[in-house]
GROMACS .gro file of C-alpha atoms in nm:
model
  316
    1MET     CA    1   0.004  -0.019   0.032
    2THR     CA    2   0.120   0.374  -0.132
    3THR     CA    3   0.108   0.611   0.194
    4THR     CA    4   0.096   0.940   0.147
    5THR     CA    5   0.157   1.257   0.367
    6GLN     CA    6  -0.041   1.538   0.380
    7PRO     CA    7   0.019   1.861   0.226
    8SER     CA    8   0.160   2.135   0.406
    9ALA     CA    9  -0.151   2.372   0.345
   10PRO     CA   10   0.049   2.697   0.276
   11GLY     CA   11  -0.259   2.869   0.243
   12PHE     CA   12  -0.374   2.813   0.584
   13THR     CA   13  -0.053   2.976   0.718
   14GLY     CA   14  -0.130   3.214   0.976
   15VAL     CA   15  -0.464   3.138   1.034
   16SER     CA   16  -0.498   3.120   1.403
   17THR     CA   17  -0.789   3.065   1.643
   18SER     CA   18  -0.875   3.308   1.962
   19LEU     CA   19  -1.138   3.313   2.222
   20ARG     CA   20  -1.208   3.580   2.410
   21GLY     CA   21  -1.460   3.563   2.733
   22LEU     CA   22  -1.572   3.226   2.581
   23THR     CA   23  -1.822   3.122   2.854
   24ARG     CA   24  -2.080   2.889   2.888
   25HIS     CA   25  -2.321   2.796   3.148
   26PHE     CA   26  -2.638   2.576   3.180
   27GLY     CA   27  -2.910   2.731   3.420
   28ASP     CA   28  -2.675   2.803   3.756
   29LYS     CA   29  -2.421   2.509   3.682
   30ILE     CA   30  -2.105   2.731   3.511
   31ALA     CA   31  -1.943   2.438   3.238
   32VAL     CA   32  -1.675   2.671   3.148
   33GLN     CA   33  -1.526   2.972   3.300
   34PRO     CA   34  -1.521   3.279   3.103
   35LEU     CA   35  -1.179   3.221   2.879
   36ASP     CA   36  -0.926   3.354   2.713
   37LEU     CA   37  -0.679   3.149   2.457
   38ASP     CA   38  -0.491   3.176   2.136
   39LEU     CA   39  -0.385   2.878   1.944
   40GLU     CA   40  -0.139   2.937   1.666
   41PRO     CA   41  -0.097   2.707   1.341
   42GLY     CA   42   0.155   2.469   1.337
   43SER     CA   43   0.089   2.300   1.707
   44ILE     CA   44  -0.084   2.008   1.888
   45VAL     CA   45  -0.263   2.139   2.188
   46GLY     CA   46  -0.367   1.846   2.438
   47LEU     CA   47  -0.677   1.993   2.652
   48ILE     CA   48  -0.627   1.842   2.964
   49GLY     CA   49  -0.875   1.723   3.266
   50PRO     CA   50  -1.102   1.546   3.473
   51ASN     CA   51  -1.405   1.389   3.289
   52GLY     CA   52  -1.665   1.711   3.383
   53SER     CA   53  -1.411   1.953   3.366
   54GLY     CA   54  -1.568   2.131   3.050
   55LYS     CA   55  -1.341   1.976   2.766
   56SER     CA   56  -1.626   1.837   2.550
   57THR     CA   57  -1.833   2.169   2.586
   58LEU     CA   58  -1.535   2.407   2.493
   59MET     CA   59  -1.470   2.203   2.200
   60ARG     CA   60  -1.846   2.191   2.097
   61MET     CA   61  -1.849   2.579   2.118
   62VAL     CA   62  -1.596   2.659   1.907
   63VAL     CA   63  -1.700   2.442   1.627
   64GLY     CA   64  -2.052   2.599   1.694
   65LEU     CA   65  -2.230   2.336   1.796
   66LEU     CA   66  -2.283   2.499   2.109
   67ARG     CA   67  -2.389   2.868   2.153
   68PRO     CA   68  -2.154   3.006   2.418
   69SER     CA   69  -2.362   3.212   2.716
   70GLY     CA   70  -2.099   3.471   2.635
   71GLY     CA   71  -1.728   3.598   2.484
   72SER     CA   72  -1.627   3.579   2.134
   73ALA     CA   73  -1.431   3.368   1.885
   74THR     CA   74  -1.257   3.378   1.575
   75VAL     CA   75  -1.192   3.006   1.482
   76ALA     CA   76  -0.937   2.929   1.205
   77GLY     CA   77  -0.970   3.271   1.038
   78VAL     CA   78  -1.327   3.271   1.081
   79ARG     CA   79  -1.558   3.477   1.356
   80LEU     CA   80  -1.807   3.243   1.504
   81HIS     CA   81  -2.158   3.321   1.506
   82GLY     CA   82  -2.494   3.202   1.384
   83ASP     CA   83  -2.496   2.799   1.341
   84GLY     CA   84  -2.121   2.792   1.318
   85THR     CA   85  -2.131   2.627   0.958
   86ALA     CA   86  -1.860   2.876   0.828
   87VAL     CA   87  -1.667   2.753   1.081
   88ARG     CA   88  -1.708   2.447   1.016
   89ALA     CA   89  -1.604   2.421   0.690
   90ARG     CA   90  -1.241   2.499   0.801
   91CYS     CA   91  -1.223   2.264   1.038
   92THR     CA   92  -1.324   1.923   1.109
   93PHE     CA   93  -1.439   1.768   1.471
   94ALA     CA   94  -1.437   1.395   1.620
   95PRO     CA   95  -1.697   1.450   1.883
   96GLY     CA   96  -1.703   1.231   2.172
   97GLU     CA   97  -2.020   1.059   2.126
   98LEU     CA   98  -2.195   0.994   1.739
   99GLY     CA   99  -2.471   0.804   1.604
  100PHE     CA  100  -2.406   0.561   1.360
  101TYR     CA  101  -2.563   0.416   1.037
  102GLY     CA  102  -2.533   0.044   1.171
  103GLU     CA  103  -2.640  -0.071   0.826
  104LEU     CA  104  -2.389   0.091   0.599
  105ARG     CA  105  -2.029  -0.048   0.545
  106CYS     CA  106  -1.757   0.125   0.675
  107GLU     CA  107  -1.640   0.306   0.341
  108ALA     CA  108  -2.002   0.442   0.335
  109HIS     CA  109  -2.041   0.543   0.643
  110LEU     CA  110  -1.658   0.749   0.604
  111LYS     CA  111  -1.824   0.872   0.267
  112TRP     CA  112  -2.122   0.995   0.445
  113LEU     CA  113  -1.881   1.161   0.718
  114LEU     CA  114  -1.693   1.350   0.472
  115LYS     CA  115  -2.040   1.474   0.253
  116GLY     CA  116  -1.980   1.846   0.103
  117ARG     CA  117  -1.570   1.752   0.145
  118GLU     CA  118  -1.329   1.731  -0.129
  119ARG     CA  119  -1.275   1.434  -0.364
  120SER     CA  120  -0.891   1.373  -0.223
  121SER     CA  121  -1.044   1.384   0.175
  122VAL     CA  122  -1.260   1.029   0.064
  123ALA     CA  123  -0.893   0.893  -0.129
  124ARG     CA  124  -0.696   1.011   0.188
  125GLY     CA  125  -0.975   0.874   0.415
  126ILE     CA  126  -0.956   0.547   0.294
  127GLU     CA  127  -0.596   0.514   0.327
  128LEU     CA  128  -0.648   0.596   0.684
  129LEU     CA  129  -0.870   0.370   0.756
  130GLU     CA  130  -0.664   0.066   0.589
  131ARG     CA  131  -0.344   0.194   0.801
  132LEU     CA  132  -0.598   0.148   1.131
  133GLY     CA  133  -0.703  -0.192   1.041
  134LEU     CA  134  -1.051  -0.112   0.970
  135PRO     CA  135  -1.273  -0.369   0.734
  136ARG     CA  136  -1.355  -0.072   0.422
  137ARG     CA  137  -1.651  -0.344   0.363
  138GLY     CA  138  -1.766  -0.440   0.748
  139ARG     CA  139  -2.096  -0.352   0.836
  140VAL     CA  140  -2.063  -0.078   1.150
  141ARG     CA  141  -2.287  -0.223   1.374
  142SER     CA  142  -2.073  -0.546   1.402
  143PHE     CA  143  -1.818  -0.236   1.488
  144SER     CA  144  -1.688  -0.236   1.918
  145HIS     CA  145  -1.692   0.081   2.037
  146GLY     CA  146  -1.306   0.134   1.957
  147MET     CA  147  -1.308   0.023   1.570
  148LYS     CA  148  -1.625   0.273   1.564
  149ARG     CA  149  -1.394   0.547   1.719
  150GLN     CA  150  -1.104   0.506   1.470
  151LEU     CA  151  -1.421   0.555   1.218
  152LEU     CA  152  -1.425   0.902   1.301
  153PHE     CA  153  -1.089   0.967   1.390
  154ALA     CA  154  -1.020   0.837   0.961
  155ALA     CA  155  -1.277   1.090   0.894
  156ALA     CA  156  -1.154   1.376   1.067
  157LEU     CA  157  -0.761   1.374   0.934
  158ALA     CA  158  -0.872   1.303   0.593
  159PRO     CA  159  -0.976   1.679   0.503
  160ASP     CA  160  -0.718   1.944   0.455
  161VAL     CA  161  -0.796   2.202   0.640
  162PRO     CA  162  -0.637   2.432   0.903
  163LEU     CA  163  -0.764   2.304   1.269
  164ARG     CA  164  -0.878   1.975   1.370
  165ILE     CA  165  -1.044   1.961   1.696
  166LEU     CA  166  -1.080   1.576   1.821
  167ASP     CA  167  -1.224   1.513   2.175
  168GLU     CA  168  -1.061   1.189   2.313
  169PRO     CA  169  -0.971   1.047   1.977
  170THR     CA  170  -0.795   0.723   2.171
  171GLU     CA  171  -1.100   0.670   2.420
  172GLY     CA  172  -1.232   0.284   2.392
  173LEU     CA  173  -0.902   0.176   2.267
  174ASP     CA  174  -0.615  -0.088   2.339
  175PRO     CA  175  -0.268   0.077   2.433
  176SER     CA  176  -0.117  -0.038   2.107
  177LYS     CA  177  -0.420   0.131   1.888
  178ARG     CA  178  -0.370   0.430   2.087
  179GLY     CA  179  -0.014   0.443   1.992
  180GLU     CA  180  -0.086   0.398   1.643
  181VAL     CA  181  -0.388   0.704   1.647
  182MET     CA  182  -0.128   0.903   1.813
  183ASP     CA  183   0.154   0.785   1.570
  184LEU     CA  184  -0.112   0.948   1.288
  185LEU     CA  185  -0.149   1.291   1.460
  186ARG     CA  186   0.254   1.373   1.457
  187GLU     CA  187   0.238   1.255   1.115
  188ASP     CA  188  -0.048   1.503   1.019
  189ALA     CA  189   0.066   1.799   1.181
  190SER     CA  190   0.147   2.073   0.942
  191PRO     CA  191   0.303   2.437   0.970
  192GLY     CA  192  -0.040   2.568   0.873
  193ARG     CA  193  -0.251   2.320   1.072
  194THR     CA  194  -0.367   2.349   1.463
  195THR     CA  195  -0.473   2.035   1.560
  196LEU     CA  196  -0.636   2.068   1.936
  197LEU     CA  197  -0.733   1.706   2.153
  198SER     CA  198  -0.869   1.624   2.451
  199SER     CA  199  -0.798   1.341   2.674
  200HIS     CA  200  -0.815   1.290   3.081
  201HIS     CA  201  -0.493   1.020   3.028
  202LEU     CA  202  -0.198   1.310   3.061
  203GLY     CA  203   0.045   1.019   2.996
  204GLU     CA  204  -0.109   0.969   2.617
  205VAL     CA  205  -0.019   1.319   2.533
  206ASP     CA  206   0.295   1.450   2.665
  207HIS     CA  207   0.462   1.322   2.415
  208SER     CA  208   0.269   1.414   2.139
  209CYS     CA  209   0.180   1.774   2.241
  210ASP     CA  210   0.407   2.094   2.206
  211ARG     CA  211   0.167   2.305   2.450
  212LEU     CA  212  -0.093   2.164   2.734
  213LEU     CA  213  -0.419   2.328   2.843
  214PHE     CA  214  -0.557   2.183   3.150
  215LEU     CA  215  -0.906   2.234   3.272
  216SER     CA  216  -1.060   2.193   3.601
  217ALA     CA  217  -1.428   2.277   3.669
  218GLY     CA  218  -1.445   2.489   3.355
  219ARG     CA  219  -1.150   2.631   3.450
  220LEU     CA  220  -0.800   2.727   3.274
  221ILE     CA  221  -0.531   2.645   3.554
  222ALA     CA  222  -0.289   2.553   3.325
  223ASP     CA  223  -0.115   2.656   2.982
  224GLU     CA  224   0.257   2.560   2.960
  225SER     CA  225   0.482   2.387   2.623
  226ALA     CA  226   0.524   2.030   2.702
  227VAL     CA  227   0.907   2.098   2.718
  228ASP     CA  228   0.839   2.330   2.995
  229LEU     CA  229   0.637   2.047   3.199
  230ALA     CA  230   0.873   1.801   3.147
  231ALA     CA  231   1.136   2.025   3.329
  232ARG     CA  232   0.884   2.135   3.618
  233ALA     CA  233   0.834   1.752   3.610
  234ARG     CA  234   1.217   1.705   3.720
  235ARG     CA  235   1.305   1.952   3.971
  236LEU     CA  236   1.007   1.827   4.222
  237VAL     CA  237   1.099   1.656   4.512
  238ARG     CA  238   0.869   1.426   4.664
  239VAL     CA  239   0.869   1.337   5.038
  240GLU     CA  240   0.631   1.118   5.257
  241TRP     CA  241   0.654   1.173   5.621
  242PRO     CA  242   0.555   0.911   5.881
  243ASP     CA  243   0.297   1.135   5.985
  244GLU     CA  244   0.217   1.519   5.901
  245PRO     CA  245   0.468   1.687   5.775
  246PRO     CA  246   0.689   1.919   6.004
  247ALA     CA  247   0.520   2.261   6.048
  248ASP     CA  248   0.810   2.472   5.920
  249LEU     CA  249   0.898   2.307   5.638
  250GLU     CA  250   0.755   2.527   5.400
  251SER     CA  251   0.933   2.806   5.544
  252ALA     CA  252   1.263   2.583   5.540
  253ALA     CA  253   1.246   2.493   5.144
  254ARG     CA  254   1.185   2.804   5.060
  255SER     CA  255   1.487   2.927   5.246
  256ASN     CA  256   1.613   2.684   5.005
  257GLY     CA  257   1.518   2.701   4.648
  258ALA     CA  258   1.168   2.607   4.695
  259VAL     CA  259   0.928   2.823   4.471
  260ALA     CA  260   0.603   2.565   4.592
  261VAL     CA  261   0.515   2.346   4.827
  262MET     CA  262   0.218   2.162   4.848
  263ALA     CA  263   0.109   1.946   5.137
  264HIS     CA  264  -0.135   1.623   5.109
  265GLY     CA  265  -0.180   1.482   5.417
  266SER     CA  266   0.146   1.292   5.493
  267ARG     CA  267   0.295   1.398   5.119
  268THR     CA  268   0.473   1.681   5.072
  269THR     CA  269   0.562   1.778   4.681
  270ILE     CA  270   0.808   2.035   4.670
  271GLU     CA  271   0.904   2.250   4.302
  272LEU     CA  272   1.222   2.386   4.291
  273ASP     CA  273   1.379   2.699   4.119
  274SER     CA  274   1.691   2.464   3.981
  275ASP     CA  275   1.746   2.120   3.862
  276ASP     CA  276   2.006   2.076   4.235
  277PRO     CA  277   1.801   1.937   4.446
  278ARG     CA  278   2.094   1.913   4.665
  279PRO     CA  279   1.993   2.192   4.954
  280ILE     CA  280   1.686   2.018   4.964
  281LEU     CA  281   1.811   1.710   5.027
  282GLY     CA  282   2.036   1.809   5.242
  283LEU     CA  283   1.789   2.010   5.474
  284VAL     CA  284   1.553   1.672   5.500
  285ALA     CA  285   1.876   1.456   5.550
  286GLN     CA  286   2.002   1.727   5.841
  287ARG     CA  287   1.716   1.825   6.059
  288THR     CA  288   1.733   1.587   6.301
  289ASP     CA  289   1.411   1.802   6.527
  290TRP     CA  290   1.231   1.695   6.211
  291PRO     CA  291   1.105   1.272   6.154
  292ARG     CA  292   1.260   1.050   5.917
  293PRO     CA  293   1.116   1.065   5.595
  294ALA     CA  294   0.958   0.700   5.504
  295LYS     CA  295   1.054   0.799   5.108
  296VAL     CA  296   1.192   1.049   4.910
  297GLU     CA  297   1.170   1.082   4.533
  298TYR     CA  298   1.361   1.345   4.287
  299GLY     CA  299   1.321   1.342   3.940
  300GLN     CA  300   1.117   1.057   3.932
  301LEU     CA  301   0.776   1.227   3.902
  302SER     CA  302   0.520   1.208   3.556
  303LEU     CA  303   0.338   1.515   3.446
  304ARG     CA  304   0.030   1.337   3.559
  305GLU     CA  305   0.158   1.354   3.937
  306LEU     CA  306   0.305   1.717   3.917
  307TYR     CA  307  -0.023   1.813   3.827
  308ARG     CA  308  -0.194   1.591   4.117
  309ASP     CA  309   0.045   1.720   4.348
  310LEU     CA  310   0.057   2.070   4.289
  311TYR     CA  311  -0.261   2.210   4.136
  312GLY     CA  312  -0.492   1.873   4.329
  313VAL     CA  313  -0.630   1.763   3.979
  314GLU     CA  314  -0.711   1.390   4.026
  315GLY     CA  315  -0.824   1.173   3.719
  316LEU     CA  316  -0.574   1.239   3.482
   0.00000   0.00000   0.00000
């Protein structure tokens, strides 16, 4: 089988997406708090947060499927207004949930999903079905949940557009298939294209995304490059105490190069201002008036542990 690569989409160069004060509430419940965000072309952006954090609501607003309660947006160079038809012509969207026509065969369903797109999109979509191992003649009703997710993914990657929005594209897939999907996303990267994908599995996207956005209870709590986040994770010291941490631990740690100290029961996570842990490790070892730590870890924490410890975000 011959594999083709998506063109670099030179006509899309410089097309960005900007959100200003975008918010959504359902009755008294605020699903997405007012959000300012710029998504630049040429990047893969991960939208991370536990279930119920507002990821899907935000994505549906961006593609015009859900009317914002306030704020404004320019999506892929087009102002978001009305029913969002103009925006959806400039982007693809793989929703977290979608009804399927079970009687259709896989290839026919792909063509239905790509209705109105250019012919080259269908050819590219069929190639993606083959890459993913989906039977082109198989009835969709016989597909597992994961296979249906891959069908949506193939349809979202087929058109040559400046913006792709993928809501939990690897949900329901086994580890090997998740890896294939992320590999295809990296292959699809283009200087003129932005990809926004959501996940509640931080470990799955931290090596694939250029930038990570973290949502918690509808609020953007962090926006950092993947490189900077990895560096932060390397600057964490975690101390497990036999009981409560020492009362003067935070002040002592800050005097020895700590920029943040977070306590969670008997566990303390200390973020350093450099890659040198010796001042903190020496402090913990030399303070004879402190209890002896049960465990000390440095440079081994994952990004998931970083956000759990520093921001108290569970479920990633």
